[in-house]
Amino acid sequence: MKTFSRLALSAAAISFVALGAANAEGLAGAPAPFDKGGVKLALISYISAGDFFQAYQAGAEAQAKALGIDLRIFPGRQNAAEQREQILQAVNLGVQGIVVDHGLPESLGDVVQQALDKGVKVVAFDVNLNNPKIPQVEQSDHELARQALEQAVKENGTNFNAGYVYVAGFAPLDRRNEVWETFKADNKGVVEKARFGNVSDTTATSTADQAKAALTANPDISVVFAPYDEFARGVKLAANDLGIAPKLKIYSADVSTADIQEITEEGSPWVATVATNPAVVGAVSIRAAALQIAGEDVPHNITVKPTLLTQEALRSANVKTIEDLAKKLPEFNTSDVVTAPWIPAKLF
């Protein structure tokens, strides 16, 4: 760990030197310090694997570039101790802001407080840091889950046996779980027959292994609520391997180009997902940090609204990629939350 920390710190410092020179001219019409350029920001993730997180990072990079920000990205490896170390590294590098992307709240509270104590602005995405000084960016996880389950009822009624994919301790999944628990209480005919799930650097494949066992043990499951696209991909893989895809329907949250292809392919049991554009959420996270650094007011709770995407609608519109989705559904490609006239808005 110590060797890694020294190497990472050295690499980060080199990265900042190179980027700083390229953005020294500043942003015309922007308040200080963006008018002079050279603003340093860190994006520190807990998870980097998967299409959603890659798109989120791409959106953050695009917004940072438009603002002339030197953005240092620390890759997430699902390692709480490493994420703590990365936050301390970023502070030592002299960043003015940090975006914390997911993580375990219990391992982050003291280090983010150290950052705040040194004047560093902090924004959290999908991790509840329980600090009034830290804006919380989320995808309206309650609404994501609610819309997915409403679609499940529309297509299956209120009496069905369900599988549920969930891992506790992650803020977005915990919020989505609140909706699931309320949904079951309100719909007594919905029976949760199996609960499983795993979050790792191989979430889809490890979830597939668990799904095979759950679906084999409970052949009467007809609906799976998998409120994270990597979960849904794993369940779909299991259903195909078991040859039960025609009798199963999967409802999820989040979307990517790979997801769209899997949802729309012939015979896919993945019939709907509810999502925001992860690239837009990444851009919103950077804007929240930039506004704080500029001394402007930022709301504590920042919500990006989601959209229901059904298999039928995606097929009918011939949507094959996120780019197609953005063109045919413009509201999916923008968000007017936490912005200002001096912040470039056209990114994608």
mmCIF file of C-alpha atoms in Angstrom:
data_model
loop_
_atom_site.group_PDB
_atom_site.id
_atom_site.type_symbol
_atom_site.label_atom_id
_atom_site.label_comp_id
_atom_site.label_asym_id
_atom_site.label_seq_id
_atom_site.Cartn_x
_atom_site.Cartn_y
_atom_site.Cartn_z
ATOM 1 C CA MET A 1 0.000 0.000 0.000
ATOM 2 C CA LYS A 2 2.806 2.440 0.855
ATOM 3 C CA THR A 3 4.614 1.703 -2.390
ATOM 4 C CA PHE A 4 1.391 2.164 -4.369
ATOM 5 C CA SER A 5 0.698 5.463 -2.617
ATOM 6 C CA ARG A 6 4.092 6.916 -3.485
ATOM 7 C CA LEU A 7 3.798 5.836 -7.114
ATOM 8 C CA ALA A 8 0.269 7.153 -7.436
ATOM 9 C CA LEU A 9 1.178 10.461 -5.850
ATOM 10 C CA SER A 10 4.150 10.899 -8.177
ATOM 11 C CA ALA A 11 2.084 10.052 -11.265
ATOM 12 C CA ALA A 12 -0.663 12.423 -10.201
ATOM 13 C CA ALA A 13 1.777 15.280 -9.694
ATOM 14 C CA ILE A 14 3.215 14.760 -13.191
ATOM 15 C CA SER A 15 -0.289 14.700 -14.641
ATOM 16 C CA PHE A 16 -1.184 17.996 -13.018
ATOM 17 C CA VAL A 17 1.959 19.733 -14.266
ATOM 18 C CA ALA A 18 1.217 18.698 -17.852
ATOM 19 C CA LEU A 19 -2.450 19.670 -17.765
ATOM 20 C CA GLY A 20 -1.896 22.910 -15.903
ATOM 21 C CA ALA A 21 0.150 24.407 -18.714
ATOM 22 C CA ALA A 22 -2.534 23.565 -21.269
ATOM 23 C CA ASN A 23 -5.301 25.371 -19.382
ATOM 24 C CA ALA A 24 -3.452 28.421 -18.070
ATOM 25 C CA GLU A 25 -5.426 30.906 -20.161
ATOM 26 C CA GLY A 26 -8.621 30.600 -18.108
ATOM 27 C CA LEU A 27 -12.274 30.785 -19.147
ATOM 28 C CA ALA A 28 -13.567 34.050 -20.590
ATOM 29 C CA GLY A 29 -16.378 35.608 -18.543
ATOM 30 C CA ALA A 30 -15.959 33.198 -15.639
ATOM 31 C CA PRO A 31 -15.531 34.234 -11.997
ATOM 32 C CA ALA A 32 -12.304 33.640 -10.099
ATOM 33 C CA PRO A 33 -10.452 31.343 -10.113
ATOM 34 C CA PHE A 34 -11.777 30.029 -13.436
ATOM 35 C CA ASP A 35 -10.990 33.319 -15.189
ATOM 36 C CA LYS A 36 -7.284 32.646 -14.661
ATOM 37 C CA GLY A 37 -7.298 28.881 -15.232
ATOM 38 C CA GLY A 38 -5.285 26.186 -13.501
ATOM 39 C CA VAL A 39 -8.101 24.961 -11.239
ATOM 40 C CA LYS A 40 -7.285 21.478 -9.949
ATOM 41 C CA LEU A 41 -9.982 18.914 -9.259
ATOM 42 C CA ALA A 42 -9.912 15.226 -8.342
ATOM 43 C CA LEU A 43 -12.475 12.546 -9.193
ATOM 44 C CA ILE A 44 -12.088 9.701 -6.719
ATOM 45 C CA SER A 45 -14.154 6.621 -7.476
ATOM 46 C CA TYR A 46 -14.903 3.467 -5.534
ATOM 47 C CA ILE A 47 -15.923 1.526 -8.654
ATOM 48 C CA SER A 48 -14.538 2.080 -12.148
ATOM 49 C CA ALA A 49 -15.506 -1.164 -13.877
ATOM 50 C CA GLY A 50 -18.655 -1.254 -15.975
ATOM 51 C CA ASP A 51 -20.168 0.881 -18.702
ATOM 52 C CA PHE A 52 -22.072 3.154 -16.332
ATOM 53 C CA PHE A 53 -18.958 4.256 -14.468
ATOM 54 C CA GLN A 54 -16.956 4.685 -17.656
ATOM 55 C CA ALA A 55 -19.694 6.922 -19.095
ATOM 56 C CA TYR A 56 -19.912 8.853 -15.816
ATOM 57 C CA GLN A 57 -16.167 9.451 -15.966
ATOM 58 C CA ALA A 58 -16.363 10.521 -19.617
ATOM 59 C CA GLY A 59 -19.025 13.105 -18.757
ATOM 60 C CA ALA A 60 -16.934 14.415 -15.881
ATOM 61 C CA GLU A 61 -13.908 14.693 -18.149
ATOM 62 C CA ALA A 62 -15.893 16.538 -20.841
ATOM 63 C CA GLN A 63 -17.258 19.095 -18.369
ATOM 64 C CA ALA A 64 -13.853 19.558 -16.742
ATOM 65 C CA LYS A 65 -12.237 20.153 -20.128
ATOM 66 C CA ALA A 66 -14.902 22.730 -21.035
ATOM 67 C CA LEU A 67 -14.175 24.569 -17.783
ATOM 68 C CA GLY A 68 -10.402 24.436 -18.206
ATOM 69 C CA ILE A 69 -10.057 22.246 -15.124
ATOM 70 C CA ASP A 70 -7.037 20.026 -14.503
ATOM 71 C CA LEU A 71 -8.905 16.832 -13.599
ATOM 72 C CA ARG A 72 -7.045 14.000 -11.913
ATOM 73 C CA ILE A 73 -8.963 10.713 -11.983
ATOM 74 C CA PHE A 74 -8.236 8.110 -9.341
ATOM 75 C CA PRO A 75 -9.527 4.699 -10.488
ATOM 76 C CA GLY A 76 -11.770 2.773 -8.143
ATOM 77 C CA ARG A 77 -10.899 -0.801 -7.211
ATOM 78 C CA GLN A 78 -13.678 -1.498 -4.687
ATOM 79 C CA ASN A 79 -11.096 -0.946 -1.962
ATOM 80 C CA ALA A 80 -12.177 1.318 0.903
ATOM 81 C CA ALA A 81 -8.663 1.747 2.315
ATOM 82 C CA GLU A 82 -7.298 2.698 -1.101
ATOM 83 C CA GLN A 83 -10.080 5.242 -1.648
ATOM 84 C CA ARG A 84 -9.251 6.854 1.702
ATOM 85 C CA GLU A 85 -5.603 7.056 0.681
ATOM 86 C CA GLN A 86 -6.533 8.612 -2.667
ATOM 87 C CA ILE A 87 -8.512 11.399 -0.959
ATOM 88 C CA LEU A 88 -5.485 12.244 1.184
ATOM 89 C CA GLN A 89 -3.262 12.154 -1.916
ATOM 90 C CA ALA A 90 -5.568 14.561 -3.718
ATOM 91 C CA VAL A 91 -5.468 17.003 -0.803
ATOM 92 C CA ASN A 92 -1.660 16.829 -0.749
ATOM 93 C CA LEU A 93 -1.623 17.566 -4.480
ATOM 94 C CA GLY A 94 -3.322 20.887 -3.779
ATOM 95 C CA VAL A 95 -6.659 20.295 -5.463
ATOM 96 C CA GLN A 96 -9.378 22.871 -4.875
ATOM 97 C CA GLY A 97 -12.162 20.312 -5.158
ATOM 98 C CA ILE A 98 -12.851 16.593 -4.870
ATOM 99 C CA VAL A 99 -15.737 14.598 -6.323
ATOM 100 C CA VAL A 100 -16.243 11.355 -4.398
ATOM 101 C CA ASP A 101 -17.955 8.812 -6.645
ATOM 102 C CA HIS A 102 -19.574 6.036 -4.598
ATOM 103 C CA GLY A 103 -17.890 4.388 -1.634
ATOM 104 C CA LEU A 104 -18.586 3.224 1.908
ATOM 105 C CA PRO A 105 -19.692 6.125 4.144
ATOM 106 C CA GLU A 106 -18.170 4.669 7.293
ATOM 107 C CA SER A 107 -14.690 4.682 5.762
ATOM 108 C CA LEU A 108 -14.833 8.198 4.299
ATOM 109 C CA GLY A 109 -16.192 10.554 6.933
ATOM 110 C CA ASP A 110 -12.924 11.476 8.651
ATOM 111 C CA VAL A 111 -10.830 11.898 5.491
ATOM 112 C CA VAL A 112 -13.374 14.078 3.718
ATOM 113 C CA GLN A 113 -13.544 16.187 6.878
ATOM 114 C CA GLN A 114 -9.780 16.612 6.682
ATOM 115 C CA ALA A 115 -10.212 17.825 3.116
ATOM 116 C CA LEU A 116 -12.901 20.299 4.164
ATOM 117 C CA ASP A 117 -10.738 21.539 7.033
ATOM 118 C CA LYS A 118 -8.040 22.442 4.479
ATOM 119 C CA GLY A 119 -10.500 24.418 2.375
ATOM 120 C CA VAL A 120 -11.070 21.771 -0.283
ATOM 121 C CA LYS A 121 -14.624 21.669 -1.667
ATOM 122 C CA VAL A 122 -16.167 18.192 -1.719
ATOM 123 C CA VAL A 123 -19.079 16.803 -3.759
ATOM 124 C CA ALA A 124 -20.462 13.291 -3.283
ATOM 125 C CA PHE A 125 -22.129 11.195 -5.959
ATOM 126 C CA ASP A 126 -24.215 8.241 -4.769
ATOM 127 C CA VAL A 127 -22.526 8.019 -1.389
ATOM 128 C CA ASN A 128 -24.161 9.632 1.630
ATOM 129 C CA LEU A 129 -21.425 11.409 3.573
ATOM 130 C CA ASN A 130 -23.881 12.968 6.047
ATOM 131 C CA ASN A 131 -22.193 16.350 6.027
ATOM 132 C CA PRO A 132 -24.102 19.622 5.448
ATOM 133 C CA LYS A 133 -21.058 21.080 3.680
ATOM 134 C CA ILE A 134 -21.031 18.338 1.043
ATOM 135 C CA PRO A 135 -23.592 18.499 -1.799
ATOM 136 C CA GLN A 136 -25.068 15.101 -2.617
ATOM 137 C CA VAL A 137 -25.588 14.259 -6.300
ATOM 138 C CA GLU A 138 -27.975 11.409 -7.063
ATOM 139 C CA GLN A 139 -30.058 10.030 -9.892
ATOM 140 C CA SER A 140 -33.315 10.163 -7.933
ATOM 141 C CA ASP A 141 -32.847 6.544 -6.966
ATOM 142 C CA HIS A 142 -36.317 6.319 -5.471
ATOM 143 C CA GLU A 143 -37.802 7.398 -8.787
ATOM 144 C CA LEU A 144 -35.591 4.991 -10.725
ATOM 145 C CA ALA A 145 -36.866 2.068 -8.671
ATOM 146 C CA ARG A 146 -40.454 3.311 -8.628
ATOM 147 C CA GLN A 147 -40.700 3.617 -12.407
ATOM 148 C CA ALA A 148 -39.121 0.197 -12.949
ATOM 149 C CA LEU A 149 -41.528 -1.468 -10.539
ATOM 150 C CA GLU A 150 -44.519 0.361 -12.007
ATOM 151 C CA GLN A 151 -43.542 -1.072 -15.384
ATOM 152 C CA ALA A 152 -43.228 -4.530 -13.830
ATOM 153 C CA VAL A 153 -46.783 -4.243 -12.514
ATOM 154 C CA LYS A 154 -48.042 -2.947 -15.867
ATOM 155 C CA GLU A 155 -46.645 -6.014 -17.615
ATOM 156 C CA ASN A 156 -47.116 -8.687 -14.922
ATOM 157 C CA GLY A 157 -49.903 -7.546 -12.618
ATOM 158 C CA THR A 158 -49.540 -7.519 -8.838
ATOM 159 C CA ASN A 159 -49.187 -11.267 -8.310
ATOM 160 C CA PHE A 160 -45.841 -12.775 -9.230
ATOM 161 C CA ASN A 161 -42.829 -14.550 -7.749
ATOM 162 C CA ALA A 162 -39.747 -12.391 -7.844
ATOM 163 C CA GLY A 163 -36.014 -12.575 -7.621
ATOM 164 C CA TYR A 164 -34.263 -9.517 -6.214
ATOM 165 C CA VAL A 165 -30.637 -8.466 -6.653
ATOM 166 C CA TYR A 166 -29.266 -6.282 -3.859
ATOM 167 C CA VAL A 167 -26.085 -5.553 -1.935
ATOM 168 C CA ALA A 168 -26.425 -3.387 1.177
ATOM 169 C CA GLY A 169 -24.105 -0.529 2.058
ATOM 170 C CA PHE A 170 -24.165 1.374 -1.238
ATOM 171 C CA ALA A 171 -26.259 4.539 -1.091
ATOM 172 C CA PRO A 172 -28.008 4.182 -4.488
ATOM 173 C CA LEU A 173 -28.811 0.529 -3.898
ATOM 174 C CA ASP A 174 -30.019 1.242 -0.370
ATOM 175 C CA ARG A 175 -32.356 3.970 -1.661
ATOM 176 C CA ARG A 176 -33.678 1.686 -4.374
ATOM 177 C CA ASN A 177 -34.154 -1.020 -1.751
ATOM 178 C CA GLU A 178 -36.392 1.300 0.279
ATOM 179 C CA VAL A 179 -38.757 1.480 -2.685
ATOM 180 C CA TRP A 180 -38.642 -2.304 -3.152
ATOM 181 C CA GLU A 181 -39.570 -2.914 0.486
ATOM 182 C CA THR A 182 -42.473 -0.456 0.265
ATOM 183 C CA PHE A 183 -43.570 -2.008 -3.022
ATOM 184 C CA LYS A 184 -43.729 -5.484 -1.473
ATOM 185 C CA ALA A 185 -45.661 -4.185 1.528
ATOM 186 C CA ASP A 186 -48.203 -2.538 -0.786
ATOM 187 C CA ASN A 187 -48.461 -5.549 -3.105
ATOM 188 C CA LYS A 188 -48.907 -8.677 -1.018
ATOM 189 C CA GLY A 189 -49.198 -10.794 -4.146
ATOM 190 C CA VAL A 190 -45.562 -10.110 -4.984
ATOM 191 C CA VAL A 191 -43.431 -12.763 -3.280
ATOM 192 C CA GLU A 192 -39.678 -12.381 -3.017
ATOM 193 C CA LYS A 193 -38.441 -15.932 -3.568
ATOM 194 C CA ALA A 194 -34.706 -15.234 -3.694
ATOM 195 C CA ARG A 195 -32.312 -12.404 -2.878
ATOM 196 C CA PHE A 196 -28.732 -12.363 -4.098
ATOM 197 C CA GLY A 197 -26.059 -10.054 -5.504
ATOM 198 C CA ASN A 198 -22.413 -9.111 -5.517
ATOM 199 C CA VAL A 199 -20.453 -5.911 -6.174
ATOM 200 C CA SER A 200 -16.899 -6.437 -7.367
ATOM 201 C CA ASP A 201 -14.694 -5.837 -10.373
ATOM 202 C CA THR A 202 -16.598 -8.735 -12.017
ATOM 203 C CA THR A 203 -20.117 -7.865 -10.821
ATOM 204 C CA ALA A 204 -21.987 -9.236 -13.841
ATOM 205 C CA THR A 205 -20.282 -12.627 -13.939
ATOM 206 C CA SER A 206 -20.339 -13.175 -10.183
ATOM 207 C CA THR A 207 -24.016 -12.145 -10.070
ATOM 208 C CA ALA A 208 -24.679 -14.595 -12.922
ATOM 209 C CA ASP A 209 -23.306 -17.456 -10.836
ATOM 210 C CA GLN A 210 -25.575 -16.514 -7.939
ATOM 211 C CA ALA A 211 -28.548 -16.018 -10.253
ATOM 212 C CA LYS A 212 -28.121 -19.509 -11.724
ATOM 213 C CA ALA A 213 -28.344 -21.019 -8.265
ATOM 214 C CA ALA A 214 -31.348 -18.873 -7.271
ATOM 215 C CA LEU A 215 -33.279 -19.479 -10.493
ATOM 216 C CA THR A 216 -32.550 -23.206 -10.431
ATOM 217 C CA ALA A 217 -33.757 -23.472 -6.828
ATOM 218 C CA ASN A 218 -36.832 -21.324 -7.572
ATOM 219 C CA PRO A 219 -38.112 -22.215 -11.052
ATOM 220 C CA ASP A 220 -41.361 -20.333 -10.385
ATOM 221 C CA ILE A 221 -39.604 -16.930 -10.440
ATOM 222 C CA SER A 222 -41.010 -14.963 -13.386
ATOM 223 C CA VAL A 223 -39.751 -11.444 -12.602
ATOM 224 C CA VAL A 224 -36.345 -10.231 -11.437
ATOM 225 C CA PHE A 225 -35.827 -6.737 -10.086
ATOM 226 C CA ALA A 226 -32.142 -5.966 -10.641
ATOM 227 C CA PRO A 227 -31.763 -2.227 -9.910
ATOM 228 C CA TYR A 228 -28.236 -1.847 -11.328
ATOM 229 C CA ASP A 229 -27.365 -2.651 -14.922
ATOM 230 C CA GLU A 230 -24.432 -4.914 -14.066
ATOM 231 C CA PHE A 231 -26.844 -6.960 -11.917
ATOM 232 C CA ALA A 232 -29.299 -7.160 -14.821
ATOM 233 C CA ARG A 233 -26.561 -8.241 -17.198
ATOM 234 C CA GLY A 234 -25.621 -11.037 -14.818
ATOM 235 C CA VAL A 235 -29.223 -12.256 -14.457
ATOM 236 C CA LYS A 236 -29.697 -12.183 -18.223
ATOM 237 C CA LEU A 237 -26.531 -14.229 -18.669
ATOM 238 C CA ALA A 238 -27.805 -16.784 -16.165
ATOM 239 C CA ALA A 239 -31.243 -16.964 -17.797
ATOM 240 C CA ASN A 240 -29.695 -17.573 -21.213
ATOM 241 C CA ASP A 241 -27.352 -20.240 -19.867
ATOM 242 C CA LEU A 242 -30.270 -21.999 -18.144
ATOM 243 C CA GLY A 243 -32.513 -21.698 -21.204
ATOM 244 C CA ILE A 244 -35.271 -19.890 -19.289
ATOM 245 C CA ALA A 245 -35.073 -16.447 -20.919
ATOM 246 C CA PRO A 246 -38.525 -16.771 -22.583
ATOM 247 C CA LYS A 247 -40.294 -17.106 -19.223
ATOM 248 C CA LEU A 248 -38.349 -14.426 -17.311
ATOM 249 C CA LYS A 249 -38.617 -10.617 -17.282
ATOM 250 C CA ILE A 250 -35.828 -8.431 -15.889
ATOM 251 C CA TYR A 251 -36.333 -4.817 -14.763
ATOM 252 C CA SER A 252 -33.323 -2.680 -13.969
ATOM 253 C CA ALA A 253 -31.830 0.758 -13.456
ATOM 254 C CA ASP A 254 -29.041 2.542 -15.383
ATOM 255 C CA VAL A 255 -28.185 2.279 -19.059
ATOM 256 C CA SER A 256 -25.232 2.151 -21.453
ATOM 257 C CA THR A 257 -24.694 1.317 -25.107
ATOM 258 C CA ALA A 258 -23.901 -2.281 -24.156
ATOM 259 C CA ASP A 259 -27.118 -2.404 -22.098
ATOM 260 C CA ILE A 260 -29.195 -1.132 -25.034
ATOM 261 C CA GLN A 261 -27.771 -3.855 -27.251
ATOM 262 C CA GLU A 262 -28.558 -6.525 -24.650
ATOM 263 C CA ILE A 263 -32.078 -5.214 -24.019
ATOM 264 C CA THR A 264 -33.026 -5.009 -27.695
ATOM 265 C CA GLU A 265 -31.510 -8.257 -28.928
ATOM 266 C CA GLU A 266 -33.924 -10.966 -30.044
ATOM 267 C CA GLY A 267 -35.320 -13.022 -27.163
ATOM 268 C CA SER A 268 -33.822 -10.862 -24.421
ATOM 269 C CA PRO A 269 -35.517 -11.213 -21.007
ATOM 270 C CA TRP A 270 -34.255 -7.735 -20.052
ATOM 271 C CA VAL A 271 -37.423 -5.784 -20.852
ATOM 272 C CA ALA A 272 -36.981 -2.370 -19.232
ATOM 273 C CA THR A 273 -34.566 -0.094 -17.431
ATOM 274 C CA VAL A 274 -34.920 3.355 -15.881
ATOM 275 C CA ALA A 275 -31.951 5.636 -16.227
ATOM 276 C CA THR A 276 -30.305 8.966 -16.360
ATOM 277 C CA ASN A 277 -27.487 9.556 -18.802
ATOM 278 C CA PRO A 278 -24.408 8.695 -16.684
ATOM 279 C CA ALA A 279 -22.321 11.154 -18.697
ATOM 280 C CA VAL A 280 -24.744 13.941 -17.746
ATOM 281 C CA VAL A 281 -24.523 12.923 -14.078
ATOM 282 C CA GLY A 282 -20.728 13.076 -14.319
ATOM 283 C CA ALA A 283 -20.933 16.574 -15.799
ATOM 284 C CA VAL A 284 -23.363 17.684 -13.069
ATOM 285 C CA SER A 285 -20.941 16.443 -10.395
ATOM 286 C CA ILE A 286 -18.112 18.539 -11.853
ATOM 287 C CA ARG A 287 -20.363 21.605 -12.151
ATOM 288 C CA ALA A 288 -21.342 21.306 -8.491
ATOM 289 C CA ALA A 289 -17.692 21.309 -7.486
ATOM 290 C CA ALA A 290 -16.878 24.207 -9.842
ATOM 291 C CA LEU A 291 -19.706 26.376 -8.481
ATOM 292 C CA GLN A 292 -18.534 25.768 -4.918
ATOM 293 C CA ILE A 293 -14.969 26.685 -5.840
ATOM 294 C CA ALA A 294 -16.279 29.899 -7.448
ATOM 295 C CA GLY A 295 -18.074 30.744 -4.191
ATOM 296 C CA GLU A 296 -21.576 30.296 -5.590
ATOM 297 C CA ASP A 297 -24.476 28.611 -3.805
ATOM 298 C CA VAL A 298 -25.041 24.923 -4.456
ATOM 299 C CA PRO A 299 -28.064 23.009 -3.087
ATOM 300 C CA HIS A 300 -27.311 20.192 -0.681
ATOM 301 C CA ASN A 301 -29.404 17.671 -2.620
ATOM 302 C CA ILE A 302 -28.854 17.600 -6.386
ATOM 303 C CA THR A 303 -31.147 15.276 -8.306
ATOM 304 C CA VAL A 304 -30.916 14.304 -11.980
ATOM 305 C CA LYS A 305 -34.283 13.019 -13.207
ATOM 306 C CA PRO A 306 -34.514 9.568 -14.835
ATOM 307 C CA THR A 307 -36.334 8.218 -17.890
ATOM 308 C CA LEU A 308 -38.134 4.884 -18.416
ATOM 309 C CA LEU A 309 -36.660 2.951 -21.344
ATOM 310 C CA THR A 310 -38.619 -0.118 -22.416
ATOM 311 C CA GLN A 311 -37.472 -2.818 -24.767
ATOM 312 C CA GLU A 312 -40.422 -2.079 -27.043
ATOM 313 C CA ALA A 313 -39.713 1.668 -27.205
ATOM 314 C CA LEU A 314 -36.004 1.183 -27.875
ATOM 315 C CA ARG A 315 -36.731 -1.276 -30.671
ATOM 316 C CA SER A 316 -39.437 0.909 -32.210
ATOM 317 C CA ALA A 317 -37.136 3.939 -32.287
ATOM 318 C CA ASN A 318 -34.256 1.794 -33.605
ATOM 319 C CA VAL A 319 -32.056 2.951 -30.736
ATOM 320 C CA LYS A 320 -28.766 1.059 -30.714
ATOM 321 C CA THR A 321 -26.420 3.333 -28.752
ATOM 322 C CA ILE A 322 -26.415 6.001 -26.063
ATOM 323 C CA GLU A 323 -25.739 8.485 -28.874
ATOM 324 C CA ASP A 324 -28.918 7.354 -30.647
ATOM 325 C CA LEU A 325 -30.825 7.712 -27.402
ATOM 326 C CA ALA A 326 -29.522 11.227 -26.857
ATOM 327 C CA LYS A 327 -30.513 12.279 -30.391
ATOM 328 C CA LYS A 328 -33.995 10.786 -30.244
ATOM 329 C CA LEU A 329 -34.642 11.791 -26.644
ATOM 330 C CA PRO A 330 -32.861 15.158 -26.153
ATOM 331 C CA GLU A 331 -33.900 15.496 -22.510
ATOM 332 C CA PHE A 332 -31.803 12.386 -21.802
ATOM 333 C CA ASN A 333 -28.696 14.276 -22.905
ATOM 334 C CA THR A 334 -28.961 17.399 -20.752
ATOM 335 C CA SER A 335 -29.719 18.599 -17.253
ATOM 336 C CA ASP A 336 -30.218 22.169 -16.134
ATOM 337 C CA VAL A 337 -29.407 21.506 -12.475
ATOM 338 C CA VAL A 338 -26.431 23.261 -10.825
ATOM 339 C CA THR A 339 -25.276 25.406 -13.699
ATOM 340 C CA ALA A 340 -24.537 29.046 -14.443
ATOM 341 C CA PRO A 341 -24.279 31.260 -17.548
ATOM 342 C CA TRP A 342 -20.470 31.052 -17.500
ATOM 343 C CA ILE A 343 -20.422 27.228 -17.488
ATOM 344 C CA PRO A 344 -20.281 25.675 -20.989
ATOM 345 C CA ALA A 345 -23.344 23.466 -21.388
ATOM 346 C CA LYS A 346 -22.933 21.841 -24.827
ATOM 347 C CA LEU A 347 -20.678 18.878 -24.167
ATOM 348 C CA PHE A 348 -21.836 15.816 -26.089
#
